[in-house]
């Protein structure tokens, strides 16, 4: 009777190598600084780490004064939109392996909104535009059976794309028109108007179209597609704006 | 008796005074429509001038004078002139709106654009409609062939 021996050692998973990444962060402390300035940090990271992990490492291990917003850290709350290598991205959805780590990674606050500290901007102007388009269901009539307003699959699919918005402001703060004229409603407000304009249950499409027919409304859009590129949810923002333009020209949704 | 007052159809928007004509909307529509027409006009113009017949070698004073004496090409050129200049002027206006930060520089640049567009349109239209294809005393080999019969 022979004793069973292990001929082969159990396969050890190949060790995943970490590497040093240089992050250059645009810092601004309103109590000390006159102007924002760039500061670089070296961080040890894995390819599966995200930019948010890098910022955490800096804040927890190197410089506790680094300030940024984040809540869920999983691409749903829309708190951590920032400009990463010149493009608006969610820090929690940008993986190291998708960036060129041989070069430094530039991280700064989103543009076009007042800078408050480090990576935090004042979001109020953004939310003011959002509120102005009445982003809520307006339905004064009574439902047919007195209980619910039913919708066909096709009617729901009509505005499905624009329901995905998480209000992270990545689109609006990537828009060159918004950068120079904060009066412009911006892509995010138009996306959220689109969500209700094309909702068959809603009755206030005409009012929202009137609001967006303004001098600072949809006509300021130059179809540069920055917003579509920036959207972390993959919403076809420029297409939604074009659909609102068409609806205004037709006079109805 | 209670009654509910309906909310106004349009709430107050950021521009408190609303003009009856929505210039931004019509400007946008103009850009789209004139753009499509200009594609036909400009490429037709280039095709006739540079490719048909002898091609670019046929271009001289007589060729242009011949074209500008035909009502068809007069209408074509005037349309091209007006549509392209207003299209370009409106495009420049939007650029100024986007990139000129102060009120004064914006005003100056927009007035400069308006003045140059109007000047070019007036001059161009004048040339097309008052052009003399057979100037008196010009050598016969430089002017259009029909000048001899005049």
Coordinates of C-alpha atoms in Angstrom, one line a residue:
Chain A
X1 CA 0.0 0.0 0.0
X2 CA 1.5 3.2 -1.1
X3 CA 1.1 6.4 0.5
X4 CA -0.4 9.1 -1.6
X5 CA 2.0 11.9 -2.0
X6 CA 1.5 15.3 -3.5
X7 CA 3.5 15.4 -6.6
X8 CA 2.7 18.9 -7.4
X9 CA 2.5 21.8 -5.2
X10 CA -0.9 23.6 -5.2
X11 CA -0.9 26.3 -7.7
X12 CA -0.1 29.6 -6.1
X13 CA -1.7 32.4 -7.8
X14 CA 0.8 34.6 -9.5
X15 CA 1.7 37.5 -7.3
X16 CA 0.1 40.8 -8.6
X17 CA 2.7 43.4 -8.6
X18 CA 2.1 46.8 -7.3
X19 CA 3.7 49.9 -8.7
X20 CA 4.4 53.5 -7.8
X21 CA 2.2 56.0 -9.4
X22 CA 2.7 59.8 -9.3
X23 CA -0.4 61.8 -8.7
X24 CA -0.3 65.5 -9.3
X25 CA -3.2 67.1 -7.4
X26 CA -4.4 70.7 -7.8
X27 CA -4.6 71.9 -4.2
X28 CA -6.3 75.0 -2.9
X29 CA -6.8 76.1 0.6
X30 CA -8.9 79.2 0.7
X31 CA -7.6 80.1 4.2
X32 CA -3.9 80.2 3.1
X33 CA -3.6 80.2 -0.7
X34 CA -4.2 83.0 -3.1
X35 CA -4.1 80.7 -6.1
X36 CA -4.5 77.0 -6.5
X37 CA -1.2 75.1 -7.0
X38 CA -0.1 71.6 -8.1
X39 CA 1.3 69.2 -5.6
X40 CA 2.6 65.7 -6.4
X41 CA 2.3 62.5 -4.4
X42 CA 3.9 59.1 -4.9
X43 CA 1.5 56.2 -4.1
X44 CA 2.0 52.4 -4.2
X45 CA -1.0 51.0 -6.1
X46 CA -2.3 47.8 -7.9
X47 CA -3.7 47.8 -11.4
X48 CA -7.2 47.2 -9.9
X49 CA -7.0 50.2 -7.7
X50 CA -9.0 53.2 -8.6
X51 CA -8.1 56.9 -8.5
X52 CA -10.3 57.2 -5.4
X53 CA -8.1 54.6 -3.7
X54 CA -5.1 56.6 -4.6
X55 CA -6.7 59.7 -3.1
X56 CA -7.6 57.7 0.0
X57 CA -4.0 56.5 0.4
X58 CA -2.8 60.1 0.2
X59 CA -5.4 61.4 2.7
X60 CA -4.9 58.5 5.1
X61 CA -1.2 58.0 4.9
X62 CA 0.5 61.1 3.6
X63 CA -1.5 64.3 3.9
X64 CA -4.7 64.4 5.9
X65 CA -5.6 67.9 4.7
X66 CA -6.4 66.7 1.1
X67 CA -10.1 67.4 0.7
X68 CA -12.5 65.7 -1.7
X69 CA -16.1 64.4 -1.8
X70 CA -17.1 60.8 -1.9
X71 CA -19.9 58.8 -0.5
X72 CA -20.7 55.4 -1.9
X73 CA -17.4 55.0 -3.8
X74 CA -19.2 52.7 -6.3
X75 CA -20.3 55.1 -9.0
X76 CA -23.9 55.7 -7.8
X77 CA -23.9 58.7 -5.5
X78 CA -22.2 61.0 -8.0
X79 CA -20.0 62.8 -5.4
X80 CA -16.5 62.3 -6.7
X81 CA -16.6 63.7 -10.2
X82 CA -13.2 65.2 -10.9
X83 CA -11.0 66.1 -13.8
X84 CA -8.6 63.2 -14.3
X85 CA -5.9 63.8 -16.9
X86 CA -8.0 66.5 -18.4
X87 CA -11.2 64.5 -18.7
X88 CA -14.2 64.5 -16.3
X89 CA -14.5 61.1 -14.7
X90 CA -15.7 59.6 -11.4
X91 CA -12.7 58.9 -9.3
X92 CA -14.4 55.7 -8.1
X93 CA -14.8 54.3 -11.6
X94 CA -11.4 55.1 -13.1
X95 CA -9.0 52.1 -12.7
X96 CA -5.2 52.4 -12.7
X97 CA -4.9 49.8 -15.4
X98 CA -6.9 52.1 -17.7
X99 CA -4.5 55.0 -17.2
X100 CA -1.0 55.4 -18.4
X101 CA 0.8 55.0 -15.1
X102 CA 4.3 55.6 -16.6
X103 CA 3.3 59.3 -16.6
X104 CA 1.9 61.3 -13.7
X105 CA -1.8 61.4 -13.3
X106 CA -3.3 64.9 -13.0
X107 CA -6.3 65.2 -10.7
X108 CA -8.2 68.5 -10.3
X109 CA -11.6 69.8 -9.4
X110 CA -14.3 70.0 -12.1
X111 CA -14.3 73.3 -14.0
X112 CA -16.9 76.0 -14.4
X113 CA -18.1 75.9 -10.8
X114 CA -16.6 78.0 -7.9
X115 CA -13.7 76.2 -6.3
X116 CA -14.1 75.9 -2.6
X117 CA -11.2 73.7 -1.5
X118 CA -8.8 71.2 -3.2
X119 CA -11.2 69.0 -5.2
X120 CA -14.4 70.4 -3.9
X121 CA -16.5 72.9 -5.8
X122 CA -19.7 74.8 -5.0
X123 CA -22.5 72.7 -6.6
X124 CA -25.3 75.2 -5.9
X125 CA -25.3 76.9 -9.3
X126 CA -25.5 73.4 -10.8
X127 CA -28.4 72.3 -8.7
X128 CA -30.2 75.7 -9.3
X129 CA -30.3 75.0 -13.0
X130 CA -31.5 71.4 -12.2
X131 CA -34.3 72.8 -10.0
X132 CA -35.4 75.3 -12.6
X133 CA -36.5 72.6 -15.1
X134 CA -39.0 71.1 -12.7
X135 CA -37.4 67.7 -12.3
X136 CA -40.5 66.0 -10.8
X137 CA -43.6 64.3 -12.1
X138 CA -46.4 66.8 -12.7
X139 CA -49.8 65.0 -13.3
X140 CA -53.0 66.7 -12.3
X141 CA -55.4 64.3 -13.9
X142 CA -56.8 61.3 -12.0
X143 CA -55.4 57.9 -13.1
X144 CA -57.8 55.7 -15.1
X145 CA -58.5 53.2 -12.3
X146 CA -57.9 55.7 -9.6
X147 CA -54.7 54.0 -8.5
X148 CA -51.8 54.1 -10.8
X149 CA -50.6 55.6 -14.1
X150 CA -49.8 52.7 -16.4
X151 CA -47.1 52.8 -19.0
X152 CA -46.3 50.5 -21.9
X153 CA -42.8 49.1 -22.3
X154 CA -42.2 51.3 -25.3
X155 CA -43.4 54.4 -23.4
X156 CA -41.0 53.6 -20.6
X157 CA -38.1 52.9 -23.0
X158 CA -38.6 56.4 -24.6
X159 CA -36.8 58.1 -21.7
X160 CA -34.9 55.2 -20.2
X161 CA -31.5 56.6 -21.0
X162 CA -32.0 59.9 -19.2
X163 CA -33.3 58.2 -16.0
X164 CA -29.7 57.0 -15.3
X165 CA -28.4 60.5 -14.4
X166 CA -26.8 60.6 -10.9
X167 CA -26.2 64.4 -10.9
X168 CA -22.5 64.2 -10.6
X169 CA -22.0 67.3 -12.8
X170 CA -19.3 65.6 -14.9
X171 CA -21.3 66.6 -18.1
X172 CA -22.1 70.2 -17.2
X173 CA -18.6 70.9 -16.0
X174 CA -17.1 69.5 -19.2
X175 CA -19.2 71.8 -21.4
X176 CA -17.2 74.7 -22.9
X177 CA -20.3 76.8 -23.2
X178 CA -20.9 76.4 -19.4
X179 CA -17.3 77.2 -18.6
X180 CA -17.7 80.7 -20.0
X181 CA -21.3 81.3 -19.3
X182 CA -22.6 79.9 -16.1
X183 CA -26.1 81.1 -17.0
X184 CA -26.4 78.3 -19.5
X185 CA -28.6 75.5 -18.1
X186 CA -26.0 72.9 -18.9
X187 CA -26.4 69.3 -20.1
X188 CA -27.4 67.8 -16.8
X189 CA -30.4 70.1 -16.4
X190 CA -31.5 69.4 -20.0
X191 CA -31.1 65.6 -19.4
X192 CA -33.3 65.7 -16.4
X193 CA -35.9 67.8 -18.2
X194 CA -35.8 65.3 -21.1
X195 CA -36.5 62.5 -18.5
X196 CA -39.9 64.1 -17.8
X197 CA -40.6 65.8 -21.1
X198 CA -40.8 62.4 -22.8
X199 CA -42.5 60.6 -19.9
X200 CA -46.1 59.7 -21.0
X201 CA -47.4 60.1 -17.5
X202 CA -46.2 63.7 -17.2
X203 CA -48.4 66.7 -18.1
X204 CA -45.9 69.6 -17.9
X205 CA -43.8 69.0 -21.0
X206 CA -44.9 72.3 -22.5
X207 CA -43.7 74.3 -19.5
X208 CA -40.3 72.6 -19.5
X209 CA -40.0 73.2 -23.2
X210 CA -40.8 76.9 -22.6
X211 CA -38.1 77.1 -19.9
X212 CA -35.5 75.4 -22.2
X213 CA -36.5 77.6 -25.2
X214 CA -34.8 80.4 -23.3
X215 CA -31.8 82.4 -24.5
X216 CA -29.7 80.4 -22.1
X217 CA -31.5 77.1 -23.0
X218 CA -30.9 74.4 -25.5
X219 CA -29.9 76.7 -28.3
X220 CA -26.6 77.4 -26.7
X221 CA -25.5 73.8 -27.2
X222 CA -22.8 73.5 -29.8
X223 CA -22.9 69.7 -30.1
X224 CA -19.3 69.3 -29.0
X225 CA -20.1 65.9 -27.4
X226 CA -17.9 66.7 -24.4
X227 CA -20.9 65.8 -22.2
X228 CA -21.5 62.4 -23.8
X229 CA -17.8 61.6 -23.4
X230 CA -17.8 62.7 -19.7
X231 CA -21.0 60.9 -18.6
X232 CA -20.0 58.1 -16.2
X233 CA -23.4 56.4 -16.8
X234 CA -23.0 56.3 -20.5
X235 CA -26.0 58.6 -21.2
X236 CA -26.2 59.9 -24.7
X237 CA -26.4 63.4 -23.4
X238 CA -25.9 65.3 -26.7
X239 CA -28.6 63.1 -28.3
X240 CA -31.0 63.9 -25.4
X241 CA -30.3 67.7 -26.0
X242 CA -31.0 67.3 -29.7
X243 CA -34.3 65.5 -28.9
X244 CA -35.3 68.4 -26.7
X245 CA -34.4 70.9 -29.5
X246 CA -36.6 68.9 -31.9
X247 CA -39.4 68.8 -29.4
X248 CA -39.2 72.6 -29.0
X249 CA -39.4 73.1 -32.8
X250 CA -42.4 70.8 -33.1
X251 CA -44.0 72.5 -30.1
X252 CA -44.6 69.2 -28.3
X253 CA -42.8 66.2 -26.9
Chain B
X1 CA -67.0 78.5 -2.9
X2 CA -63.4 77.5 -3.3
X3 CA -61.5 77.6 -6.5
X4 CA -58.0 76.7 -7.4
X5 CA -56.0 79.1 -9.4
X6 CA -54.0 77.4 -12.1
X7 CA -50.3 77.9 -12.1
X8 CA -49.1 80.0 -15.0
X9 CA -48.0 78.0 -17.9
X10 CA -44.5 79.5 -17.9
X11 CA -42.9 80.3 -14.6
X12 CA -40.5 83.1 -14.3
X13 CA -37.3 82.2 -16.1
X14 CA -33.9 83.7 -15.7
X15 CA -34.4 86.3 -18.5
X16 CA -37.2 88.3 -17.0
X17 CA -38.2 90.1 -20.2
X18 CA -39.1 87.8 -22.9
X19 CA -39.0 89.1 -26.5
X20 CA -41.6 88.0 -28.8
X21 CA -39.1 86.6 -31.3
X22 CA -36.8 83.9 -30.0
X23 CA -33.6 85.0 -31.9
X24 CA -31.5 82.2 -30.4
X25 CA -33.9 79.6 -31.7
X26 CA -34.1 81.1 -35.2
X27 CA -30.3 81.6 -35.2
X28 CA -29.9 77.9 -34.6
X29 CA -32.4 76.9 -37.3
X30 CA -30.7 79.4 -39.7
X31 CA -27.3 77.8 -39.1
X32 CA -28.7 74.3 -39.9
X33 CA -30.7 75.3 -43.0
X34 CA -28.0 77.7 -44.5
X35 CA -25.4 75.1 -43.8
X36 CA -27.2 72.5 -45.9
X37 CA -27.8 75.0 -48.7
X38 CA -24.2 76.2 -48.6
X39 CA -22.9 72.7 -49.1
X40 CA -24.7 72.5 -52.5
X41 CA -23.9 76.1 -53.4
X42 CA -20.2 76.0 -52.5
X43 CA -19.4 72.6 -53.9
X44 CA -21.4 73.5 -57.1
X45 CA -19.4 76.7 -57.4
X46 CA -16.0 74.8 -57.0
X47 CA -17.1 72.1 -59.4
X48 CA -18.1 74.5 -62.2
X49 CA -15.0 76.8 -61.7
X50 CA -12.3 74.2 -61.2
X51 CA -13.3 70.9 -62.7
X52 CA -15.8 71.3 -65.6
X53 CA -14.3 71.7 -69.1
X54 CA -10.8 73.0 -69.1
X55 CA -10.8 73.0 -65.3
X56 CA -8.8 75.5 -63.4
X57 CA -6.9 76.7 -66.5
X58 CA -10.1 78.3 -67.8
X59 CA -10.2 80.8 -64.9
X60 CA -9.5 84.3 -66.0
X61 CA -11.2 87.7 -66.1
X62 CA -13.3 86.6 -69.1
X63 CA -14.5 83.5 -67.4
X64 CA -15.6 85.3 -64.3
X65 CA -17.1 88.1 -66.4
X66 CA -19.0 85.6 -68.5
X67 CA -20.4 84.0 -65.4
X68 CA -21.4 87.3 -63.8
X69 CA -23.4 88.3 -66.9
X70 CA -25.7 85.3 -66.6
X71 CA -28.7 85.8 -64.3
X72 CA -28.5 82.2 -63.1
X73 CA -24.9 82.7 -61.7
X74 CA -25.8 86.1 -60.4
X75 CA -28.5 84.6 -58.2
X76 CA -26.2 81.7 -57.3
X77 CA -23.4 84.0 -56.2
X78 CA -25.6 86.5 -54.3
X79 CA -27.3 83.6 -52.4
X80 CA -23.9 82.2 -51.6
X81 CA -22.6 85.6 -50.5
X82 CA -25.5 86.4 -48.2
X83 CA -25.9 82.9 -46.7
X84 CA -22.2 82.4 -46.1
X85 CA -21.6 85.8 -44.6
X86 CA -24.5 85.7 -42.2
X87 CA -23.7 82.0 -41.4
X88 CA -20.1 83.0 -40.6
X89 CA -21.0 86.2 -38.8
X90 CA -23.5 84.3 -36.6
X91 CA -20.9 81.7 -35.9
X92 CA -18.4 84.4 -34.9
X93 CA -21.0 85.9 -32.7
X94 CA -21.5 82.7 -30.8
X95 CA -17.7 82.4 -30.4
X96 CA -17.5 85.9 -29.0
X97 CA -20.4 85.1 -26.6
X98 CA -18.5 82.0 -25.5
X99 CA -15.0 83.4 -25.1
X100 CA -15.1 87.2 -24.6
X101 CA -15.5 87.6 -20.8
X102 CA -16.1 91.3 -20.3
X103 CA -19.3 93.1 -21.5
X104 CA -17.3 95.8 -23.3
X105 CA -15.0 93.6 -25.3
X106 CA -18.0 91.5 -26.2
X107 CA -19.9 94.5 -27.4
X108 CA -16.9 95.9 -29.4
X109 CA -16.2 92.5 -31.1
X110 CA -19.9 91.9 -32.0
X111 CA -20.2 95.4 -33.5
X112 CA -17.0 94.8 -35.5
X113 CA -18.4 91.5 -36.8
X114 CA -21.7 93.2 -37.7
X115 CA -20.0 96.1 -39.5
X116 CA -17.7 93.8 -41.5
X117 CA -20.6 91.4 -42.5
X118 CA -22.8 94.3 -43.6
X119 CA -19.9 96.0 -45.5
X120 CA -19.0 92.7 -47.3
X121 CA -22.6 91.9 -48.2
X122 CA -23.3 95.4 -49.6
X123 CA -20.0 95.5 -51.6
X124 CA -20.5 92.0 -52.9
X125 CA -24.1 92.5 -53.9
X126 CA -23.1 95.8 -55.6
X127 CA -20.4 94.0 -57.6
X128 CA -22.6 91.2 -58.7
X129 CA -25.4 93.4 -59.9
X130 CA -23.5 96.4 -61.3
X131 CA -20.6 94.5 -62.8
X132 CA -19.6 95.5 -66.4
X133 CA -18.2 92.5 -68.2
X134 CA -17.0 94.6 -71.2
X135 CA -15.1 97.6 -69.8
X136 CA -14.6 100.2 -72.5
X137 CA -11.2 100.1 -74.2
X138 CA -10.2 96.7 -72.8
X139 CA -8.1 94.5 -75.2
X140 CA -10.3 91.9 -76.9
X141 CA -8.2 88.9 -75.8
X142 CA -8.8 89.7 -72.1
X143 CA -12.6 90.1 -72.1
X144 CA -15.5 87.7 -72.7
X145 CA -16.1 86.6 -76.3
X146 CA -19.6 88.2 -76.5
X147 CA -18.1 91.7 -76.0
X148 CA -17.3 91.9 -79.7
X149 CA -21.0 91.7 -80.7
X150 CA -22.0 94.5 -78.4

